[in-house]
Coordinates of C-alpha atoms in Angstrom, one line a residue:
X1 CA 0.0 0.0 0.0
X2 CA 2.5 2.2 1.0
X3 CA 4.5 1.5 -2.3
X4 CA 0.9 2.5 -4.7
X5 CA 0.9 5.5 -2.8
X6 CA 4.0 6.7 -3.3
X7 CA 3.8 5.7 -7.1
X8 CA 0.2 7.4 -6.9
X9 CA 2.0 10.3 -5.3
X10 CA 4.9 10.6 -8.0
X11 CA 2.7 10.4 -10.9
X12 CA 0.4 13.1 -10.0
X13 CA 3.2 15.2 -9.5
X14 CA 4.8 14.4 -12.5
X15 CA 1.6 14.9 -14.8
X16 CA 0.8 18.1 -12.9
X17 CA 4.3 19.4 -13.6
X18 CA 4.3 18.3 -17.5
X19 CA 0.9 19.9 -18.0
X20 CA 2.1 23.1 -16.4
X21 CA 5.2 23.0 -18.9
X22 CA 3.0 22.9 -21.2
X23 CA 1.2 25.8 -20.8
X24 CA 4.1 27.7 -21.1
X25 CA 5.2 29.2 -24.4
X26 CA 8.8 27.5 -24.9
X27 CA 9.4 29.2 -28.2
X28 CA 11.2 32.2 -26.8
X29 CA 14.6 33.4 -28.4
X30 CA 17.3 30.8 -27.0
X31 CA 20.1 31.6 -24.6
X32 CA 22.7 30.7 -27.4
X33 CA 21.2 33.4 -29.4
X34 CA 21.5 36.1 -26.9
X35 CA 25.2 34.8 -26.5
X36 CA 25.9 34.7 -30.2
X37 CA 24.7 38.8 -30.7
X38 CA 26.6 39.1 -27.4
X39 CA 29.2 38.1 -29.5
X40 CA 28.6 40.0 -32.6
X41 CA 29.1 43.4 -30.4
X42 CA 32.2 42.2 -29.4
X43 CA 33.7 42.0 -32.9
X44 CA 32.3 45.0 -33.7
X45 CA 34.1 47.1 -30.7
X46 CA 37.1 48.5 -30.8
X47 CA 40.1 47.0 -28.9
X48 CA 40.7 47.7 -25.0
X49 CA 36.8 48.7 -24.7
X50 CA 33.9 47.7 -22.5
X51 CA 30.1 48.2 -23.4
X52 CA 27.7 49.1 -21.0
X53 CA 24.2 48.3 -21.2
X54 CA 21.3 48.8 -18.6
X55 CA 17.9 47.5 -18.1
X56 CA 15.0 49.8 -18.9
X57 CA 13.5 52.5 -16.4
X58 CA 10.2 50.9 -14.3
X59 CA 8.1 53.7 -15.1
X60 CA 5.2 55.1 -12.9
X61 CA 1.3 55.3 -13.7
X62 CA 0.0 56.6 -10.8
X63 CA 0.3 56.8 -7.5
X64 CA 1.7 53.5 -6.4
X65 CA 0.8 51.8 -9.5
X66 CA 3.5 50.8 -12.4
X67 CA 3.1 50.4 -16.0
X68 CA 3.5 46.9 -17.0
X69 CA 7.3 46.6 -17.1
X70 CA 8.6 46.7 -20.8
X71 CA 12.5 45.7 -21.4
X72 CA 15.0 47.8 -23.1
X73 CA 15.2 45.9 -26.3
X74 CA 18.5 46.3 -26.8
X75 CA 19.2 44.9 -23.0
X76 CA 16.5 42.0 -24.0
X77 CA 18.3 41.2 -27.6
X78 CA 21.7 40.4 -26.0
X79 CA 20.4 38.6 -22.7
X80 CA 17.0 37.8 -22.8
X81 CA 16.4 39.0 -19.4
X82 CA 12.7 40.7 -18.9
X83 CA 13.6 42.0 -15.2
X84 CA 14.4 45.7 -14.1
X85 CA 17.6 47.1 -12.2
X86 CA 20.1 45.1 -14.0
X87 CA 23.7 46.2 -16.0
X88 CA 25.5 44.2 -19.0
X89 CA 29.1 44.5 -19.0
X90 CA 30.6 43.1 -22.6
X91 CA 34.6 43.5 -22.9
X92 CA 36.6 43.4 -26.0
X93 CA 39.2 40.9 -25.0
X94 CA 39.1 38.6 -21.6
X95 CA 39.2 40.0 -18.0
X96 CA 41.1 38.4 -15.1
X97 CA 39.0 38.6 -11.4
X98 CA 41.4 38.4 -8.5
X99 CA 41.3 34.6 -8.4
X100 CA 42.7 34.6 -11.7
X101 CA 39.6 33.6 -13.5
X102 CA 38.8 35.1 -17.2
X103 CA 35.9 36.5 -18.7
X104 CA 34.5 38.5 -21.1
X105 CA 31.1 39.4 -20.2
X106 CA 28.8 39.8 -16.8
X107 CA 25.4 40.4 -15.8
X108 CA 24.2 42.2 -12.7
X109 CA 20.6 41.1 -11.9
X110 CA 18.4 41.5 -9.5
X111 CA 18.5 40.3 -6.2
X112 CA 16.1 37.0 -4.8
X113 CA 13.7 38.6 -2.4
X114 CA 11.2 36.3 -1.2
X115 CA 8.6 39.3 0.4
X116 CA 9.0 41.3 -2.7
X117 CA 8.5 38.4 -5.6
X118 CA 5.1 37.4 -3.1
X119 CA 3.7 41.0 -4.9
X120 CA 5.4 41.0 -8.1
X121 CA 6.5 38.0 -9.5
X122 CA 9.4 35.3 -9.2
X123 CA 12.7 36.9 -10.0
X124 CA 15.8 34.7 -11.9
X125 CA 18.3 35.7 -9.7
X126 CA 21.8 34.9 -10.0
X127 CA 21.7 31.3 -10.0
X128 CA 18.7 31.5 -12.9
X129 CA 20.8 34.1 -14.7
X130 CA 23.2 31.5 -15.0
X131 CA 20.9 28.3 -15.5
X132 CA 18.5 29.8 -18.0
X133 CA 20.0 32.7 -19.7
X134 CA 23.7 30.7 -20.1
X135 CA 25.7 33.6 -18.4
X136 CA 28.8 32.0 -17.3
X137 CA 29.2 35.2 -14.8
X138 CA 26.5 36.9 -12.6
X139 CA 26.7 38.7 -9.9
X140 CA 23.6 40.4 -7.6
X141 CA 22.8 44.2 -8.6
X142 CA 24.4 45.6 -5.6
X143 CA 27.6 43.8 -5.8
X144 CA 27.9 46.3 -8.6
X145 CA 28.2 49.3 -6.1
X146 CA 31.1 47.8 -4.2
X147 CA 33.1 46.2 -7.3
X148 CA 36.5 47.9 -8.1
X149 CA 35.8 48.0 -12.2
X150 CA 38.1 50.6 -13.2
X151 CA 36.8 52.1 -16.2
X152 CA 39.6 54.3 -16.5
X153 CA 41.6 51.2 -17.8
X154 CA 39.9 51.0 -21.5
X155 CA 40.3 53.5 -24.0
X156 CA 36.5 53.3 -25.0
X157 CA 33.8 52.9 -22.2
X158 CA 31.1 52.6 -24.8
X159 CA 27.2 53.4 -23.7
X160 CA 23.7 54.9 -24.2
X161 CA 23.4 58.5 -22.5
X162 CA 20.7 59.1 -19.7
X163 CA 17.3 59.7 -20.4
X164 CA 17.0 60.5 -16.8
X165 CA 13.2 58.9 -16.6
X166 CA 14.3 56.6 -14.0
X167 CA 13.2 57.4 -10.3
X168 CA 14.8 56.9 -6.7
X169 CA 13.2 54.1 -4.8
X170 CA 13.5 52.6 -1.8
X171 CA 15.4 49.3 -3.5
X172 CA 19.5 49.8 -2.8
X173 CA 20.9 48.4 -6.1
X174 CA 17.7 50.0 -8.5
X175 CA 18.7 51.7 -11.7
X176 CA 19.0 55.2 -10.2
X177 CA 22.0 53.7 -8.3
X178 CA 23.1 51.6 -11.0
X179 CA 23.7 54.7 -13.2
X180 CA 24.9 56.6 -10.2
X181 CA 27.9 54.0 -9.5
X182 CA 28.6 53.8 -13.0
X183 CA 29.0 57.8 -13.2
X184 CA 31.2 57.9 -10.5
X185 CA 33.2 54.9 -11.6
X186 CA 34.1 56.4 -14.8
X187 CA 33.9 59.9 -14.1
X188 CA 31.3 60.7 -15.9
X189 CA 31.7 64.5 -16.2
X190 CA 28.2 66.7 -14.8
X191 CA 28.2 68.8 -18.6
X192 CA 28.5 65.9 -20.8
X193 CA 26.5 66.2 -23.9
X194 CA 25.5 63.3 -25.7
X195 CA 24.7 65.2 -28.6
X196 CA 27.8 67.3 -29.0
X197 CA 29.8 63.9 -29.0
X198 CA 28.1 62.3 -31.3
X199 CA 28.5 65.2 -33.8
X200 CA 32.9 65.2 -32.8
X201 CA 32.7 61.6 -33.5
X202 CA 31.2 62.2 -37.1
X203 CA 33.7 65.3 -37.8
X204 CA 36.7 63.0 -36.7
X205 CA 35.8 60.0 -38.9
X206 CA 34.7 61.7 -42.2
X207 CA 36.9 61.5 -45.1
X208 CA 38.0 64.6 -45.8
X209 CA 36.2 64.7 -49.5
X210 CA 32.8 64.4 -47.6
X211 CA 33.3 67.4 -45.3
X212 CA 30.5 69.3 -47.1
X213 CA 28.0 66.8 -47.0
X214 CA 28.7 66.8 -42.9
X215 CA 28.7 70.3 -42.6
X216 CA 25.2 70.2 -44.1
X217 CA 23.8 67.7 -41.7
X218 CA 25.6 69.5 -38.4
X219 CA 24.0 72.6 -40.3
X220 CA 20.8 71.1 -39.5
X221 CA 21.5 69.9 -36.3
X222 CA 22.4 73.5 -35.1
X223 CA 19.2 75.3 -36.3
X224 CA 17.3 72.2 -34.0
X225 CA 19.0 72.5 -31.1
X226 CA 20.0 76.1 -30.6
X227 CA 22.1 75.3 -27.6
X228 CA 24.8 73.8 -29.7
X229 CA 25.2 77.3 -31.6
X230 CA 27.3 78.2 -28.3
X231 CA 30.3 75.5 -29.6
X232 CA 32.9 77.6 -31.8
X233 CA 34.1 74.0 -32.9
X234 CA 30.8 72.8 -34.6
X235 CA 30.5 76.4 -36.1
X236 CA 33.4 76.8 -37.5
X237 CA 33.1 73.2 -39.3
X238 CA 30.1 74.5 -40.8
X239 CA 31.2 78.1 -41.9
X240 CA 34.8 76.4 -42.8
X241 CA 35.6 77.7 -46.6
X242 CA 38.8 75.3 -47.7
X243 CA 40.6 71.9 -46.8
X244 CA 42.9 73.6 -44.3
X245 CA 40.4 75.0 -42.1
X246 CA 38.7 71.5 -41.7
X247 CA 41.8 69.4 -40.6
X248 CA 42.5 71.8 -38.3
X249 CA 39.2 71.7 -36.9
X250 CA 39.1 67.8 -37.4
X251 CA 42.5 68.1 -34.9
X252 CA 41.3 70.1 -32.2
X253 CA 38.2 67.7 -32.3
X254 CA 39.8 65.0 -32.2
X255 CA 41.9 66.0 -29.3
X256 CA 38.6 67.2 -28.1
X257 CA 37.2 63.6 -27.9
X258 CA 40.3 62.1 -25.6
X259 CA 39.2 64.2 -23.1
X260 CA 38.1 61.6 -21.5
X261 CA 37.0 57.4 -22.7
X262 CA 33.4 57.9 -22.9
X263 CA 31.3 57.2 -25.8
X264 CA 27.5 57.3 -26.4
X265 CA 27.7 57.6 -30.2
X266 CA 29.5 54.1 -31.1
X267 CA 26.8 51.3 -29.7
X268 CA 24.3 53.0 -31.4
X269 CA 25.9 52.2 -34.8
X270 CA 26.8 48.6 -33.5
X271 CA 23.3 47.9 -32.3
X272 CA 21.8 49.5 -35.5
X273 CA 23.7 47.3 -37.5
X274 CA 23.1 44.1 -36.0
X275 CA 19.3 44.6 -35.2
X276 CA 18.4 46.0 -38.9
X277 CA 19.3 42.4 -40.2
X278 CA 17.1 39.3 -38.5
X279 CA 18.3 36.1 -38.2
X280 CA 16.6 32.6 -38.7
X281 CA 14.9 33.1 -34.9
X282 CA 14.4 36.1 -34.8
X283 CA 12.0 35.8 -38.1
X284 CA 9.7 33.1 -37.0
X285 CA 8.9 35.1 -33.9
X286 CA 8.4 38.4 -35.9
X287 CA 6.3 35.9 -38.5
X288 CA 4.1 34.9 -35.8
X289 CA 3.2 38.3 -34.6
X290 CA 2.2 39.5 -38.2
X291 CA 0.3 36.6 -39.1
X292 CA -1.6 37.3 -35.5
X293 CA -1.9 40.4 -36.8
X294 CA -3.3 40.1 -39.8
X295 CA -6.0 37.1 -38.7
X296 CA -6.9 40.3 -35.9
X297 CA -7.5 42.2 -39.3
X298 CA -9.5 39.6 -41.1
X299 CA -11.7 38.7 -37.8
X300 CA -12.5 42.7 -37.2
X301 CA -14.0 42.6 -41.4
X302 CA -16.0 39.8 -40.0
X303 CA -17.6 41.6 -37.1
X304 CA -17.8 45.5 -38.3
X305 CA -20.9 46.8 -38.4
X306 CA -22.0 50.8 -38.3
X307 CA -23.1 50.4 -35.0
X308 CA -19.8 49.4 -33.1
X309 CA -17.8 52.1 -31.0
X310 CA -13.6 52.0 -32.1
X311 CA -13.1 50.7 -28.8
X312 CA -15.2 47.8 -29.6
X313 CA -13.3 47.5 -32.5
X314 CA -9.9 47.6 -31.0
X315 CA -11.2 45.4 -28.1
X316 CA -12.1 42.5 -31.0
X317 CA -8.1 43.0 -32.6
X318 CA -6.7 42.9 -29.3
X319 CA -8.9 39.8 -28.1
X320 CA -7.6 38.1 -31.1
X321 CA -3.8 39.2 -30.0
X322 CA -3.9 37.5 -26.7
X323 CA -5.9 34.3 -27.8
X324 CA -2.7 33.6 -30.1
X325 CA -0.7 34.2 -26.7
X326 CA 0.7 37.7 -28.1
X327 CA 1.6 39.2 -24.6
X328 CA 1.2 42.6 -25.4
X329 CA 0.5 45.2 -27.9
X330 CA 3.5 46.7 -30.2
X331 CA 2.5 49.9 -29.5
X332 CA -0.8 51.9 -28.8
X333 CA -3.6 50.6 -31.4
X334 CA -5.1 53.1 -33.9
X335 CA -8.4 52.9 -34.9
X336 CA -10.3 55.8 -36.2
X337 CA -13.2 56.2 -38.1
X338 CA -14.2 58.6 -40.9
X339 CA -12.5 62.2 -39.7
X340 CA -10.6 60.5 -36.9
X341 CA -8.1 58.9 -39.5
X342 CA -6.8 61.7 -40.8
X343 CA -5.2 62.2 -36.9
X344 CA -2.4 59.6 -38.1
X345 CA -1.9 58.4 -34.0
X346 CA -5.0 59.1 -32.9
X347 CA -5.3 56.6 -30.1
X348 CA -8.4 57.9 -28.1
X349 CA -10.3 55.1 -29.9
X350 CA -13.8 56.5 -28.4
X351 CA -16.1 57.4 -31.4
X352 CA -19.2 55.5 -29.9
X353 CA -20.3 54.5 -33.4
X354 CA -18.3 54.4 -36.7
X355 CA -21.6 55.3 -38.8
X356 CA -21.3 54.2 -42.6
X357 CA -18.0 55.6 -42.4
X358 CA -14.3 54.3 -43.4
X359 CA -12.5 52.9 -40.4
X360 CA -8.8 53.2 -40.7
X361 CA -6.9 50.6 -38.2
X362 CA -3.4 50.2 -37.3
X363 CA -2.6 47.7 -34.9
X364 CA 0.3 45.3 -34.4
X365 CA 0.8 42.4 -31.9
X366 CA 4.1 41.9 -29.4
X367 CA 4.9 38.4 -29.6
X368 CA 7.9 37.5 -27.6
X369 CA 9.2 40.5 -28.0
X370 CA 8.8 41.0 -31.6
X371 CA 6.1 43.5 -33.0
X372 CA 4.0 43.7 -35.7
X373 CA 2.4 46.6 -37.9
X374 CA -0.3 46.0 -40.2
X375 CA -3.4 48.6 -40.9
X376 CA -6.2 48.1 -43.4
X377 CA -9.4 50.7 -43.9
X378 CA -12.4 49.3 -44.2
X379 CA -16.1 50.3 -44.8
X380 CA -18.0 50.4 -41.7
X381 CA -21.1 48.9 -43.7
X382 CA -19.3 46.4 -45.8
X383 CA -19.2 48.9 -49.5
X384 CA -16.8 51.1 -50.3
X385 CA -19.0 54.3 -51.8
X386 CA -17.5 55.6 -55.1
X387 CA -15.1 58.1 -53.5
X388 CA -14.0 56.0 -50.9
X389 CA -13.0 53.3 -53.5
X390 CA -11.2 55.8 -55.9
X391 CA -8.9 57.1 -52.8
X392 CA -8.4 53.6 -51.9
X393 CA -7.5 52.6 -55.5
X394 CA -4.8 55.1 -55.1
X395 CA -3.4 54.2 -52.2
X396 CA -3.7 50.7 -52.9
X397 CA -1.5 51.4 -56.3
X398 CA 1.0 53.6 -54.4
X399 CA 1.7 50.5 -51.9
X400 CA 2.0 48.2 -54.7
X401 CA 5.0 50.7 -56.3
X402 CA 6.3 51.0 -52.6
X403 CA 6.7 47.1 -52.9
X404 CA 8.1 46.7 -55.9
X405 CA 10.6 48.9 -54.9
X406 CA 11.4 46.9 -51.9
X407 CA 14.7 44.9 -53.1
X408 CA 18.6 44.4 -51.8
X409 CA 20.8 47.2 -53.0
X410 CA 17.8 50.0 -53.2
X411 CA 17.8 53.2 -50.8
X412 CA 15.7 53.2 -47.8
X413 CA 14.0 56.4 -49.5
X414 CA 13.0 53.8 -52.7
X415 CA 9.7 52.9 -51.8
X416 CA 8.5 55.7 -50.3
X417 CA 9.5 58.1 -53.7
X418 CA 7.5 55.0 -56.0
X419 CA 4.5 55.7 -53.4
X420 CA 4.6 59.2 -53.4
X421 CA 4.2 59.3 -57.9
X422 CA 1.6 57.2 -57.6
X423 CA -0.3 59.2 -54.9
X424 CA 0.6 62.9 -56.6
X425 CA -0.5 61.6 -59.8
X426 CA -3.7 60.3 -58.8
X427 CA -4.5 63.2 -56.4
X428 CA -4.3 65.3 -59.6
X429 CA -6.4 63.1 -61.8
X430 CA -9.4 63.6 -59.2
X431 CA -9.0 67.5 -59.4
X432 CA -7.9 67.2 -55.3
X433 CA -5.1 69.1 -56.1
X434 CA -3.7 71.3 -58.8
X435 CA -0.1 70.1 -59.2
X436 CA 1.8 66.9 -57.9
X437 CA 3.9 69.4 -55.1
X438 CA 0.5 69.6 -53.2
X439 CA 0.6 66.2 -52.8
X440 CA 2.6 66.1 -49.4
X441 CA -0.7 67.8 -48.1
X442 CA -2.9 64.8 -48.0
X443 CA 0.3 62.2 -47.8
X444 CA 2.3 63.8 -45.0
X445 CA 5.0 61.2 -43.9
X446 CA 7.1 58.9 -45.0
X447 CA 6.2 55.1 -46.3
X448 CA 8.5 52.9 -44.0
X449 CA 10.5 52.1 -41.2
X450 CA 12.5 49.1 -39.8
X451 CA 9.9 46.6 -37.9
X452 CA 11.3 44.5 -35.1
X453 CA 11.6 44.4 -31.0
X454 CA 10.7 48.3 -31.6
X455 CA 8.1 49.2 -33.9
X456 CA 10.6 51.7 -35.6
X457 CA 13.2 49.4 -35.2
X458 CA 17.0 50.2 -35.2
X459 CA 18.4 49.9 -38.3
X460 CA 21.1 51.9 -40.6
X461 CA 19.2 53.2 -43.1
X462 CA 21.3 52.2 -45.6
X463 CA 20.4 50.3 -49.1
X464 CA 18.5 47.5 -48.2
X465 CA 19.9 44.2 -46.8
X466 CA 18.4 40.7 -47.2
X467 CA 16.7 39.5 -44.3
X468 CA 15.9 42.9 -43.6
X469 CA 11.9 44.0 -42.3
X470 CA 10.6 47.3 -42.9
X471 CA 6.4 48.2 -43.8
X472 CA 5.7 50.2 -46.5
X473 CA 2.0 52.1 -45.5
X474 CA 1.0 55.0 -47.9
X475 CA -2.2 56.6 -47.3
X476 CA -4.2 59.9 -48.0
X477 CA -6.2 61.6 -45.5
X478 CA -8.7 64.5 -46.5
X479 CA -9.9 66.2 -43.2
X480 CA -12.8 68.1 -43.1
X481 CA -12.6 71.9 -44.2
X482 CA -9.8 70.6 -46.7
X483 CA -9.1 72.7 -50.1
X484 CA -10.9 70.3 -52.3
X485 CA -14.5 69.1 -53.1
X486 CA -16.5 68.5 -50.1
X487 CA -17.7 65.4 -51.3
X488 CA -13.8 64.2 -50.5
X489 CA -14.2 65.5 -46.7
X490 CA -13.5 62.9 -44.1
X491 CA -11.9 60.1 -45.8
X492 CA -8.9 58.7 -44.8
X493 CA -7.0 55.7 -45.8
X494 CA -4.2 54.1 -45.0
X495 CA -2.6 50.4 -46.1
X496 CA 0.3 49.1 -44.4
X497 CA 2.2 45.8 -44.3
X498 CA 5.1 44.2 -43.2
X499 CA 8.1 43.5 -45.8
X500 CA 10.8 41.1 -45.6
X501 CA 13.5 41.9 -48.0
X502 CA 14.8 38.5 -49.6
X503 CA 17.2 37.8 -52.6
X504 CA 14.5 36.7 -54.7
X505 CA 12.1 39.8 -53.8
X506 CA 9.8 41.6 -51.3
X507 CA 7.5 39.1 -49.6
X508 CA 4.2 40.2 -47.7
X509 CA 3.9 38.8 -44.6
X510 CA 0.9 40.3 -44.0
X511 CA -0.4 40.1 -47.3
X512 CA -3.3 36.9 -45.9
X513 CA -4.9 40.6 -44.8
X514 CA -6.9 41.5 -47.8
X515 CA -5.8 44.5 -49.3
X516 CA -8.3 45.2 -52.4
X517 CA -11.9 46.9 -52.2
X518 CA -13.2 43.4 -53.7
X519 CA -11.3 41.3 -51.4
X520 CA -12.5 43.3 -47.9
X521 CA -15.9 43.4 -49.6
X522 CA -16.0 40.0 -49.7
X523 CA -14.4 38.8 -46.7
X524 CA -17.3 41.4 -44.9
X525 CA -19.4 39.3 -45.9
X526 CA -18.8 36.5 -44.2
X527 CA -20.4 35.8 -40.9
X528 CA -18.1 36.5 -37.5
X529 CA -17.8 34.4 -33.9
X530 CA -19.3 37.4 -32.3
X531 CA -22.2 38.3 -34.7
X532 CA -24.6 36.6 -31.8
X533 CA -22.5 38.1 -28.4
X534 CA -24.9 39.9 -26.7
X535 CA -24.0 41.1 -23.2
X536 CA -26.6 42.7 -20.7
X537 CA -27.4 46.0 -20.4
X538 CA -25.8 48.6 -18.1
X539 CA -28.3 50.6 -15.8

């Protein structure tokens, strides 16, 4: 008896702790991944250098309440650690500790505390730094404080400059003190000026031939921030006249910049590079979120009738998000109908009824990490009107040239100059304006940007790279009042999909959303889930 029980005993446990697994997504980027980009910064810095890299700022609601805690995605791509109040350390070559051990890396993570993970959750902790994340070397957050790093020792002490968003709290080792110890450690001078360095860096590395074309930009960057007027160095590069006056400047930069060994302009060229380009993992997760997406997309056509609210409407995408498991949202969803999607991140979402009017909606799902950003505009009532379908035609067309114009080897700008042709021309043909310059009127921004753990992921901007992700979303929006027909008034569309850049082509991987009038007409038509969900009334 005693024997049946204990075999009763170790088979309930053992079922209740595989079901359990189960129900937990195992599809997350890998440790080895996080270690192999690790290693990718490494080749990419220079020698005697260490990189420093810090967990994202908890952020306050109100009151005592947090915002859900969001990692900083460059601190989530190298370790995949989703906690707050942690440092990275990556060297160029191997340390030695005191004990005559080498390394090359460590992580700083927060401490076990049994009181505070009975609110908020179970924390990793060293030893789970170590067991799931791979790090050879982990220390507690607040050993941090006491360690003797001497940054002084490397010639580059790489980093991200302070937003300063990041509060005081009661913890001893939070960020605040984290960035604290690391100021003091390597002397982190009180008027350092992110901005200003990152424009010396540029002088000093420009070929000499260039100088104009970085004159220009530093031009630019002194009529935005005014403050920067005040330093006779960047002046003078602009206002130089010959060759000679720019090496000398380009000297007393340079001599400028060994002031002292910090850089904030170098790891955001090193992360830029290596985030722009996705690897194998990194694409089945970012698939997965815009295929979520997109079924969000096809499930709202289903449902939409005149009578639903745009919060009902973004309630139904976002349902559809977390059924697939997507923990979050890539960013605040969009959905605006008639006059409402000309505001192009209008996020209120609180028109109690859409009417018979185009709904414009652009929402992406997190999955993992990894964000999507897909918007079709449909017909509240399931017809496009004629005016609705010849701005849609357009817009539809302009995508298509933005596409097309999606390969390796082409400028960033590529698709968004096809998209903006197609847009000017057809604007004109409708009499909305009188000549293709007016175009930027109704078309106001830009067709693309780099999709990834940020929405507007990092990336170079550079000719396009296979294995690369960007959207390409024109659109037209005619407010109310506008110069033009009345009859134009209120329509707004926008189409927008995700783009992988491969050496046989773009491919759409949210093209399962329809995109044509006849398409969305027709998937409308089809019957929805929710077409019967009635829930009581409210007093």
């Amino acid at each position: 008896m005693i024997m049946r029980n204990f075999i009763l005993t170790f088979l309930f446990l053992f079922l209740t702790s595989w079901f359990q697994a189960q129900e937990v997504p195992n599809d997350f980027l890998s440790a080895d991944f996080h270690k192999g980009r690790r290693q990718e910064v490494r080749k990419a810095m220079p020698p005697n250098s260490v990189a420093v890299f810090f967990a994202a700022a908890v952020r306050n609601r109100a009151n005592d309440v947090d915002y859900v805690y969001h990692q900083d995605p460059d601190f989530y791509y190298l370790t995949g650690y989703k906690e707050p109040n942690a440092l990275l350390l990556i060297f160029s070559e191997k340390q030695k500790d005191g004990a005559g051990n080498s390394y090359d890396e460590v992580l700083y993570a927060q401490k076990r505390d049994e009181k505070a993970e009975q609110w908020n959750g179970k924390r990793l902790g060293v030893e789970g730094v170590k067991d799931q994340l791979g790090f050879e070397r982990a220390f507690n957050a607040e050993e941090f404080l006491y360690s003797d790093i001497d940054f002084s020792q490397f010639e580059n002490v790489l980093f991200f400059d302070f937003k300063n968003d990041f509060r005081d709290t009661n913890d001893p080792a939070d960020l605040y003190d984290l960035i604290r110890t690391f100021k003091e450690k390597s002397n982190y001078p009180s008027d350092y000026d992110a901005t200003k360095q990152q424009l010396y860096s540029m002088i000093k590395s420009t070929e000499l031939q260039n100088s104009a074309n970085v004159a220009q930009t530093l031009g630019r960057y002194l009529n935005y921030y005014q403050e920067l007027k005040s330093d006779k160095l960047l002046v003078d590069f602009v206002e130089a006249k010959d060759d000679k006056s720019r090496i000398e400047i380009k000297e007393k930069v340079a001599l400028q910049l060994k002031s002292n060994n910090l850089n904030s302009a170098m790891l955001e060229e090193i992360m830029s590079t290596l985030r722009e380009v996705k690897t194998k993992e990194e694409l089945l997760l970012l698939k997965k979120a815009v295929e979520i997406s997109a079924i969000g997309q096809i499930e709202v056509m289903k449902a939409m009738h005149p009578n639903m609210s745009e919060m009902e409407i973004q309630g139904i995408h976002e349902f559809v998000f977390k059924k697939y498991g997507a923990e979050y949202e890539g960013y605040p969803s969009i959905v605006g109908g008639g006059n409402n999607g000309c505001i192009l991140h209008y996020i209120e979402n609180n028109k109690a009824k859409v009417g018979n009017e185009l709904v414009l909606m652009d929402l992406g799902a997190e999955y993992h990490g990894y964000t999507a950003d897909v918007t079709r505009t449909i017909p509240a009532n399931g017809k496009f009107s004629k005016e609705q379908k010849q701005i849609y035609d357009i817009v539809y067309n302009a995508q298509e040239a933005g596409i097309s114009a999606s390969v390796i080897g082409a400028t960033f700008q590529a698709p968004g100059q096809a998209a903006s042709e197609v847009v000017a021309k057809g604007l004109v043909k409708l009499g909305i304006i009188g000549s293709p310059e007016e175009a930027r009127k109704y078309f106001p921004h830009g067709t693309s940007h780099y999709l990834g753990l940020d929405v507007h992921d990092k990336g170079t901007y550079q000719p396009f790279k296979e294995n690369t992700v960007i959207t390409v979303e024109p659109g037209i929006y005619i407010p109310e009042g506008s110069d033009c027909d009345k009859k134009w008034w209120g329509i707004a569309v926008r189409i927008e999909d995700d783009i992988l850049i491969t050496k046989n082509g773009p491919v759409n991987l949210s093209g399962m959303a329809p995109r044509t009038t006849e398409a969305i007409e027709a998937v409308m038509e089809q019957s929805s889930p929710l077409d019967h969900f009635k829930l009581p009334a409210l007093d």
